[in-house]
mmCIF file of N, CA, C and O in Angstrom:
data_model
loop_
_atom_site.group_PDB
_atom_site.id
_atom_site.type_symbol
_atom_site.label_atom_id
_atom_site.label_comp_id
_atom_site.label_asym_id
_atom_site.label_seq_id
_atom_site.Cartn_x
_atom_site.Cartn_y
_atom_site.Cartn_z
ATOM 1 N N SER A 1 -108.487 60.303 212.864
ATOM 2 C CA SER A 1 -109.356 59.127 213.909
ATOM 3 C C SER A 1 -110.455 58.508 213.413
ATOM 4 O O SER A 1 -111.302 57.653 213.667
ATOM 5 N N THR A 2 -110.512 58.620 211.885
ATOM 6 C CA THR A 2 -111.563 58.248 211.233
ATOM 7 C C THR A 2 -111.319 56.592 211.019
ATOM 8 O O THR A 2 -110.251 56.054 210.720
ATOM 9 N N GLY A 3 -112.667 56.003 211.568
ATOM 10 C CA GLY A 3 -112.514 54.223 211.078
ATOM 11 C C GLY A 3 -112.273 53.832 212.552
ATOM 12 O O GLY A 3 -112.271 52.754 212.649
ATOM 13 N N TYR A 4 -111.756 54.700 213.572
ATOM 14 C CA TYR A 4 -111.780 53.874 214.787
ATOM 15 C C TYR A 4 -112.716 54.176 215.888
ATOM 16 O O TYR A 4 -113.377 54.963 216.054
ATOM 17 N N THR A 5 -112.565 53.014 216.431
ATOM 18 C CA THR A 5 -113.555 52.981 217.897
ATOM 19 C C THR A 5 -113.218 53.771 218.912
ATOM 20 O O THR A 5 -112.107 54.137 218.754
ATOM 21 N N SER A 6 -114.189 54.083 220.049
ATOM 22 C CA SER A 6 -114.073 54.750 220.861
ATOM 23 C C SER A 6 -112.759 53.828 222.081
ATOM 24 O O SER A 6 -112.080 54.338 222.572
ATOM 25 N N ALA A 7 -113.144 52.490 221.803
ATOM 26 C CA ALA A 7 -111.809 51.453 222.465
ATOM 27 C C ALA A 7 -110.841 51.291 222.087
ATOM 28 O O ALA A 7 -110.026 51.567 222.499
ATOM 29 N N HIS A 8 -110.584 51.785 220.764
ATOM 30 C CA HIS A 8 -109.595 51.789 220.214
ATOM 31 C C HIS A 8 -108.469 53.218 220.339
ATOM 32 O O HIS A 8 -107.560 53.041 220.860
ATOM 33 N N ILE A 9 -109.660 54.134 220.458
ATOM 34 C CA ILE A 9 -108.761 55.585 220.961
ATOM 35 C C ILE A 9 -108.618 55.392 222.518
ATOM 36 O O ILE A 9 -107.569 55.937 222.891
ATOM 37 N N GLY A 10 -109.464 55.033 222.953
ATOM 38 C CA GLY A 10 -109.217 54.789 224.504
ATOM 39 C C GLY A 10 -107.695 53.929 224.719
ATOM 40 O O GLY A 10 -106.903 54.420 225.567
ATOM 41 N N GLU A 11 -107.640 52.598 224.271
ATOM 42 C CA GLU A 11 -106.928 52.011 224.073
ATOM 43 C C GLU A 11 -105.110 52.900 223.917
ATOM 44 O O GLU A 11 -103.766 52.706 224.602
ATOM 45 N N ALA A 12 -105.321 53.620 222.652
ATOM 46 C CA ALA A 12 -104.203 54.628 222.390
ATOM 47 C C ALA A 12 -104.138 55.190 223.534
ATOM 48 O O ALA A 12 -102.810 55.760 223.439
ATOM 49 N N LYS A 13 -104.745 56.313 223.787
ATOM 50 C CA LYS A 13 -104.600 57.130 225.142
ATOM 51 C C LYS A 13 -103.822 56.142 226.327
ATOM 52 O O LYS A 13 -103.050 57.060 226.602
ATOM 53 N N GLN A 14 -104.224 55.315 226.847
ATOM 54 C CA GLN A 14 -103.784 54.517 227.437
ATOM 55 C C GLN A 14 -102.230 54.088 227.184
ATOM 56 O O GLN A 14 -101.150 54.038 228.428
ATOM 57 N N MET A 15 -102.052 53.783 226.159
ATOM 58 C CA MET A 15 -100.688 53.498 225.584
ATOM 59 C C MET A 15 -99.538 54.845 225.681
ATOM 60 O O MET A 15 -98.429 54.520 226.262
ATOM 61 N N ALA A 16 -100.448 56.009 225.184
ATOM 62 C CA ALA A 16 -99.784 57.212 225.562
ATOM 63 C C ALA A 16 -99.514 57.680 226.548
ATOM 64 O O ALA A 16 -98.220 57.655 227.012
ATOM 65 N N GLU A 17 -100.395 57.287 227.779
ATOM 66 C CA GLU A 17 -99.629 57.778 228.981
ATOM 67 C C GLU A 17 -98.729 56.608 229.714
ATOM 68 O O GLU A 17 -98.094 56.741 230.466
ATOM 69 N N SER A 18 -98.966 55.228 229.343
ATOM 70 C CA SER A 18 -97.744 54.360 230.045
ATOM 71 C C SER A 18 -96.848 54.816 229.380
ATOM 72 O O SER A 18 -95.697 54.412 229.826
ATOM 73 N N PHE A 19 -96.362 55.344 228.506
ATOM 74 C CA PHE A 19 -95.050 55.635 227.631
ATOM 75 C C PHE A 19 -94.864 57.040 228.440
ATOM 76 O O PHE A 19 -93.970 57.820 227.587
ATOM 77 N N GLN A 20 -95.677 57.846 229.119
ATOM 78 C CA GLN A 20 -95.274 59.155 229.487
ATOM 79 C C GLN A 20 -95.681 60.231 228.412
ATOM 80 O O GLN A 20 -94.551 60.879 228.172
ATOM 81 N N ILE A 21 -96.379 60.075 227.146
ATOM 82 C CA ILE A 21 -96.661 60.667 226.316
ATOM 83 C C ILE A 21 -97.563 61.354 225.958
ATOM 84 O O ILE A 21 -98.329 62.048 225.271
ATOM 85 N N GLY A 22 -98.445 61.380 227.065
ATOM 86 C CA GLY A 22 -99.934 61.732 227.080
ATOM 87 C C GLY A 22 -100.250 63.231 226.879
ATOM 88 O O GLY A 22 -101.035 63.367 226.054
ATOM 89 N N HIS A 23 -99.098 63.693 227.133
ATOM 90 C CA HIS A 23 -99.454 64.838 226.866
ATOM 91 C C HIS A 23 -99.273 65.440 225.641
ATOM 92 O O HIS A 23 -99.837 66.747 225.135
ATOM 93 N N LEU A 24 -98.953 64.792 224.752
ATOM 94 C CA LEU A 24 -98.441 65.011 223.515
ATOM 95 C C LEU A 24 -99.939 64.592 222.243
ATOM 96 O O LEU A 24 -99.585 65.071 220.913
ATOM 97 N N TRP A 25 -100.765 64.194 222.939
ATOM 98 C CA TRP A 25 -102.164 63.999 222.329
ATOM 99 C C TRP A 25 -102.328 64.550 221.221
ATOM 100 O O TRP A 25 -102.685 64.528 219.856
ATOM 101 N N ASP A 26 -102.645 66.139 221.410
ATOM 102 C CA ASP A 26 -103.307 66.601 220.529
ATOM 103 C C ASP A 26 -102.386 67.528 219.793
ATOM 104 O O ASP A 26 -103.058 68.572 218.721
ATOM 105 N N ARG A 27 -101.136 67.132 219.760
ATOM 106 C CA ARG A 27 -100.042 67.703 219.040
ATOM 107 C C ARG A 27 -99.663 67.159 217.754
ATOM 108 O O ARG A 27 -99.833 65.905 217.779
ATOM 109 N N MET A 28 -99.487 68.340 216.678
ATOM 110 C CA MET A 28 -99.358 67.151 215.507
ATOM 111 C C MET A 28 -97.994 66.720 215.417
ATOM 112 O O MET A 28 -96.684 67.494 216.065
ATOM 113 N N ALA A 29 -97.515 65.925 214.129
ATOM 114 C CA ALA A 29 -96.442 65.000 214.195
ATOM 115 C C ALA A 29 -94.967 66.348 214.090
ATOM 116 O O ALA A 29 -94.240 66.085 214.723
ATOM 117 N N HIS A 30 -95.417 67.266 213.215
ATOM 118 C CA HIS A 30 -94.224 67.761 212.962
ATOM 119 C C HIS A 30 -93.874 69.328 213.982
ATOM 120 O O HIS A 30 -93.125 69.856 213.543
ATOM 121 N N GLN A 31 -95.125 69.025 214.753
ATOM 122 C CA GLN A 31 -94.771 69.805 216.380
ATOM 123 C C GLN A 31 -93.862 69.082 217.396
ATOM 124 O O GLN A 31 -93.581 70.051 218.417
ATOM 125 N N LEU A 32 -93.430 67.868 217.413
ATOM 126 C CA LEU A 32 -92.778 66.959 218.233
ATOM 127 C C LEU A 32 -91.294 66.967 218.007
ATOM 128 O O LEU A 32 -90.851 67.164 216.666
ATOM 129 N N SER A 33 -90.470 66.954 218.878
ATOM 130 C CA SER A 33 -88.878 66.754 218.826
ATOM 131 C C SER A 33 -88.946 65.669 218.329
ATOM 132 O O SER A 33 -89.874 64.803 218.492
ATOM 133 N N GLY A 34 -87.664 65.480 217.937
ATOM 134 C CA GLY A 34 -87.210 63.406 217.360
ATOM 135 C C GLY A 34 -87.493 63.066 218.777
ATOM 136 O O GLY A 34 -87.796 61.987 218.326
ATOM 137 N N GLY A 35 -87.264 63.251 219.701
ATOM 138 C CA GLY A 35 -87.100 62.030 220.773
ATOM 139 C C GLY A 35 -88.734 61.696 221.401
ATOM 140 O O GLY A 35 -88.983 60.989 221.395
ATOM 141 N N GLU A 36 -89.633 62.999 220.906
ATOM 142 C CA GLU A 36 -91.137 62.666 220.986
ATOM 143 C C GLU A 36 -91.769 61.923 220.514
ATOM 144 O O GLU A 36 -92.591 60.998 220.318
ATOM 145 N N LEU A 37 -90.866 62.272 219.240
ATOM 146 C CA LEU A 37 -91.766 61.475 218.133
ATOM 147 C C LEU A 37 -90.958 59.988 218.022
ATOM 148 O O LEU A 37 -92.053 58.677 217.667
ATOM 149 N N GLN A 38 -89.747 59.731 218.324
ATOM 150 C CA GLN A 38 -89.812 58.885 218.524
ATOM 151 C C GLN A 38 -90.762 57.506 219.592
ATOM 152 O O GLN A 38 -90.608 56.595 219.369
ATOM 153 N N LEU A 39 -90.919 58.194 220.975
ATOM 154 C CA LEU A 39 -91.625 57.795 221.584
ATOM 155 C C LEU A 39 -92.844 57.188 221.420
ATOM 156 O O LEU A 39 -93.485 56.356 221.415
ATOM 157 N N CYS A 40 -93.364 58.303 220.047
ATOM 158 C CA CYS A 40 -94.486 58.142 219.831
ATOM 159 C C CYS A 40 -94.977 57.058 219.121
ATOM 160 O O CYS A 40 -95.654 56.015 218.682
ATOM 161 N N TRP A 41 -93.885 56.845 217.758
ATOM 162 C CA TRP A 41 -93.576 55.491 217.230
ATOM 163 C C TRP A 41 -93.942 53.918 217.928
ATOM 164 O O TRP A 41 -94.066 53.427 217.474
ATOM 165 N N LEU A 42 -92.695 54.419 218.802
ATOM 166 C CA LEU A 42 -92.647 53.284 219.691
ATOM 167 C C LEU A 42 -93.956 52.647 220.450
ATOM 168 O O LEU A 42 -94.248 51.581 220.726
ATOM 169 N N ALA A 43 -94.886 53.632 221.336
ATOM 170 C CA ALA A 43 -96.099 53.631 221.342
ATOM 171 C C ALA A 43 -97.097 52.852 220.488
ATOM 172 O O ALA A 43 -97.891 51.782 220.552
ATOM 173 N N GLN A 44 -97.165 53.388 219.180
ATOM 174 C CA GLN A 44 -97.896 52.862 217.866
ATOM 175 C C GLN A 44 -97.219 51.306 217.731
ATOM 176 O O GLN A 44 -98.461 50.704 217.507
ATOM 177 N N ILE A 45 -96.070 50.878 217.759
ATOM 178 C CA ILE A 45 -95.640 49.551 217.410
ATOM 179 C C ILE A 45 -96.447 48.933 218.941
ATOM 180 O O ILE A 45 -96.727 47.625 218.396
ATOM 181 N N ALA A 46 -96.288 49.459 220.084
ATOM 182 C CA ALA A 46 -96.414 48.188 220.810
ATOM 183 C C ALA A 46 -97.906 48.336 221.109
ATOM 184 O O ALA A 46 -98.739 46.766 221.463
ATOM 185 N N LEU A 47 -98.996 49.030 220.503
ATOM 186 C CA LEU A 47 -100.200 48.960 220.157
ATOM 187 C C LEU A 47 -100.846 48.077 219.225
ATOM 188 O O LEU A 47 -101.386 47.204 219.308
ATOM 189 N N GLN A 48 -99.939 47.321 218.346
ATOM 190 C CA GLN A 48 -99.834 46.294 217.530
ATOM 191 C C GLN A 48 -99.720 45.078 218.206
ATOM 192 O O GLN A 48 -99.856 44.334 217.461
ATOM 193 N N LYS A 49 -98.903 45.212 219.301
ATOM 194 C CA LYS A 49 -98.894 44.026 220.079
ATOM 195 C C LYS A 49 -98.298 42.730 219.230
ATOM 196 O O LYS A 49 -98.635 41.326 218.880
ATOM 197 N N PRO A 50 -97.052 42.860 218.445
ATOM 198 C CA PRO A 50 -96.285 42.544 217.691
ATOM 199 C C PRO A 50 -95.607 41.292 218.076
ATOM 200 O O PRO A 50 -95.544 41.336 219.847
ATOM 201 N N ALA A 51 -95.383 40.213 217.577
ATOM 202 C CA ALA A 51 -94.767 38.544 218.682
ATOM 203 C C ALA A 51 -93.222 39.289 218.589
ATOM 204 O O ALA A 51 -92.739 38.529 219.141
ATOM 205 N N VAL A 52 -92.509 39.918 217.621
ATOM 206 C CA VAL A 52 -91.583 40.466 217.633
ATOM 207 C C VAL A 52 -91.464 42.014 217.478
ATOM 208 O O VAL A 52 -92.040 42.649 216.640
ATOM 209 N N MET A 53 -90.438 42.643 218.222
ATOM 210 C CA MET A 53 -90.230 43.920 217.942
ATOM 211 C C MET A 53 -88.574 43.730 216.824
ATOM 212 O O MET A 53 -87.744 43.675 218.212
ATOM 213 N N LEU A 54 -87.912 44.276 216.305
ATOM 214 C CA LEU A 54 -87.137 44.724 215.971
ATOM 215 C C LEU A 54 -86.346 46.557 215.855
ATOM 216 O O LEU A 54 -87.207 47.053 215.082
ATOM 217 N N LEU A 55 -86.035 46.798 216.965
ATOM 218 C CA LEU A 55 -85.686 48.109 217.262
ATOM 219 C C LEU A 55 -84.098 48.378 216.610
ATOM 220 O O LEU A 55 -82.977 48.057 217.400
ATOM 221 N N ASP A 56 -84.071 49.170 215.796
ATOM 222 C CA ASP A 56 -82.860 49.746 215.169
ATOM 223 C C ASP A 56 -82.338 51.028 216.061
ATOM 224 O O ASP A 56 -83.440 51.980 215.481
ATOM 225 N N GLU A 57 -81.533 51.418 216.653
ATOM 226 C CA GLU A 57 -80.995 52.953 217.358
ATOM 227 C C GLU A 57 -82.372 53.237 218.394
ATOM 228 O O GLU A 57 -82.688 54.472 217.639
ATOM 229 N N PRO A 58 -83.617 52.890 219.201
ATOM 230 C CA PRO A 58 -84.481 53.054 219.299
ATOM 231 C C PRO A 58 -84.129 54.227 220.240
ATOM 232 O O PRO A 58 -85.371 55.176 220.529
ATOM 233 N N THR A 59 -83.426 54.760 220.503
ATOM 234 C CA THR A 59 -82.663 55.655 221.682
ATOM 235 C C THR A 59 -82.284 56.818 220.900
ATOM 236 O O THR A 59 -81.692 57.694 221.519
ATOM 237 N N GLN A 60 -81.576 56.792 219.717
ATOM 238 C CA GLN A 60 -81.386 57.507 218.966
ATOM 239 C C GLN A 60 -81.252 59.115 219.383
ATOM 240 O O GLN A 60 -80.724 59.823 219.251
ATOM 241 N N TYR A 61 -82.880 59.560 219.065
ATOM 242 C CA TYR A 61 -82.736 60.988 219.398
ATOM 243 C C TYR A 61 -83.167 61.491 221.010
ATOM 244 O O TYR A 61 -83.951 62.347 221.211
ATOM 245 N N LEU A 62 -83.214 60.369 222.158
ATOM 246 C CA LEU A 62 -83.533 60.592 223.411
ATOM 247 C C LEU A 62 -82.664 61.010 224.350
ATOM 248 O O LEU A 62 -81.332 61.027 223.915
ATOM 249 N N ASP A 63 -83.058 61.938 224.818
ATOM 250 C CA ASP A 63 -81.555 62.614 225.949
ATOM 251 C C ASP A 63 -81.329 61.254 227.048
ATOM 252 O O ASP A 63 -82.475 60.355 227.317
ATOM 253 N N ALA A 64 -81.009 61.775 227.700
ATOM 254 C CA ALA A 64 -80.514 60.722 229.260
ATOM 255 C C ALA A 64 -81.476 60.254 229.931
ATOM 256 O O ALA A 64 -81.633 59.120 230.011
ATOM 257 N N GLN A 65 -82.295 61.722 230.193
ATOM 258 C CA GLN A 65 -83.705 60.767 231.016
ATOM 259 C C GLN A 65 -84.540 59.940 230.399
ATOM 260 O O GLN A 65 -85.344 59.055 230.788
ATOM 261 N N ASN A 66 -84.712 60.437 229.038
ATOM 262 C CA ASN A 66 -86.109 59.519 228.497
ATOM 263 C C ASN A 66 -84.997 58.552 227.565
ATOM 264 O O ASN A 66 -86.255 57.227 227.654
ATOM 265 N N ARG A 67 -84.279 58.250 227.819
ATOM 266 C CA ARG A 67 -83.551 57.242 227.085
ATOM 267 C C ARG A 67 -83.729 56.076 228.677
ATOM 268 O O ARG A 67 -83.937 54.748 228.610
ATOM 269 N N HIS A 68 -83.342 56.572 229.519
ATOM 270 C CA HIS A 68 -83.620 55.564 230.765
ATOM 271 C C HIS A 68 -85.244 55.410 230.874
ATOM 272 O O HIS A 68 -85.118 54.147 231.171
ATOM 273 N N ALA A 69 -86.062 56.025 230.856
ATOM 274 C CA ALA A 69 -87.290 55.861 230.697
ATOM 275 C C ALA A 69 -87.867 55.076 229.558
ATOM 276 O O ALA A 69 -88.484 54.235 230.098
ATOM 277 N N PHE A 70 -86.934 54.968 228.703
ATOM 278 C CA PHE A 70 -87.269 54.073 227.183
ATOM 279 C C PHE A 70 -87.379 52.774 227.541
ATOM 280 O O PHE A 70 -88.186 51.904 227.525
ATOM 281 N N PHE A 71 -85.641 52.412 228.616
ATOM 282 C CA PHE A 71 -85.537 51.041 228.708
ATOM 283 C C PHE A 71 -86.096 50.997 229.882
ATOM 284 O O PHE A 71 -86.508 49.581 229.701
ATOM 285 N N SER A 72 -86.833 51.640 230.583
ATOM 286 C CA SER A 72 -87.883 50.717 231.634
ATOM 287 C C SER A 72 -88.740 50.814 231.087
ATOM 288 O O SER A 72 -89.368 49.641 231.812
ATOM 289 N N LEU A 73 -89.433 51.327 230.251
ATOM 290 C CA LEU A 73 -90.793 51.157 229.677
ATOM 291 C C LEU A 73 -90.696 49.919 229.015
ATOM 292 O O LEU A 73 -91.703 48.834 228.799
ATOM 293 N N ILE A 74 -89.853 49.513 228.189
ATOM 294 C CA ILE A 74 -89.700 48.355 227.146
ATOM 295 C C ILE A 74 -89.636 47.468 228.186
ATOM 296 O O ILE A 74 -90.348 46.047 227.852
ATOM 297 N N HIS A 75 -88.479 47.223 229.446
ATOM 298 C CA HIS A 75 -88.613 46.372 230.467
ATOM 299 C C HIS A 75 -90.356 46.089 230.853
ATOM 300 O O HIS A 75 -90.404 44.680 231.134
ATOM 301 N N GLN A 76 -90.752 46.725 231.325
ATOM 302 C CA GLN A 76 -92.116 46.701 231.764
ATOM 303 C C GLN A 76 -93.068 45.975 230.490
ATOM 304 O O GLN A 76 -93.945 44.926 230.726
ATOM 305 N N TYR A 77 -92.784 46.401 229.565
ATOM 306 C CA TYR A 77 -93.902 45.569 227.996
ATOM 307 C C TYR A 77 -93.688 44.438 228.031
ATOM 308 O O TYR A 77 -94.694 44.084 227.786
ATOM 309 N N VAL A 78 -92.483 43.979 228.264
ATOM 310 C CA VAL A 78 -91.744 42.677 227.670
ATOM 311 C C VAL A 78 -92.263 41.981 228.924
ATOM 312 O O VAL A 78 -92.389 40.426 228.626
ATOM 313 N N LYS A 79 -92.278 42.122 230.144
ATOM 314 C CA LYS A 79 -92.857 41.377 230.909
ATOM 315 C C LYS A 79 -93.942 41.099 231.143
ATOM 316 O O LYS A 79 -94.266 40.166 231.651
ATOM 317 N N SER A 80 -95.018 42.002 230.709
ATOM 318 C CA SER A 80 -96.290 42.198 230.804
ATOM 319 C C SER A 80 -96.863 41.269 229.339
ATOM 320 O O SER A 80 -98.149 40.920 229.016
ATOM 321 N N ASN A 81 -95.835 41.613 228.265
ATOM 322 C CA ASN A 81 -96.344 41.085 226.767
ATOM 323 C C ASN A 81 -95.292 39.981 226.548
ATOM 324 O O ASN A 81 -94.217 40.603 226.348
ATOM 325 N N PRO A 82 -95.855 38.445 225.944
ATOM 326 C CA PRO A 82 -95.213 37.924 225.058
ATOM 327 C C PRO A 82 -94.705 38.682 223.600
ATOM 328 O O PRO A 82 -95.262 38.675 222.894
ATOM 329 N N VAL A 83 -93.196 38.863 223.866
ATOM 330 C CA VAL A 83 -92.595 39.545 222.574
ATOM 331 C C VAL A 83 -90.979 39.382 222.908
ATOM 332 O O VAL A 83 -90.497 39.010 223.862
ATOM 333 N N MET A 84 -90.590 39.459 221.648
ATOM 334 C CA MET A 84 -88.898 38.835 221.600
ATOM 335 C C MET A 84 -88.356 40.754 221.181
ATOM 336 O O MET A 84 -89.166 41.141 220.025
ATOM 337 N N VAL A 85 -87.560 40.944 221.665
ATOM 338 C CA VAL A 85 -87.258 42.206 221.388
ATOM 339 C C VAL A 85 -85.426 42.157 221.121
ATOM 340 O O VAL A 85 -84.996 41.670 221.750
#
């Protein structure tokens, strides 16, 4: 977290909660499953607020429950943020 303000960290924690991965906050990347890591990467992309998201097999490592959650989250994100997916 070097170089990040408390506002940056707060925004990241809020994004993690919205992607339902807030419980992973204190874990190291090598401790995460493929699906958990995939969701972390997607949250990281969303934090950058890109104008375009190019997602190549974004649900590849997700089980059926998380796949459904992912599409719901992307739908909510696109509704509230101007982005092309």
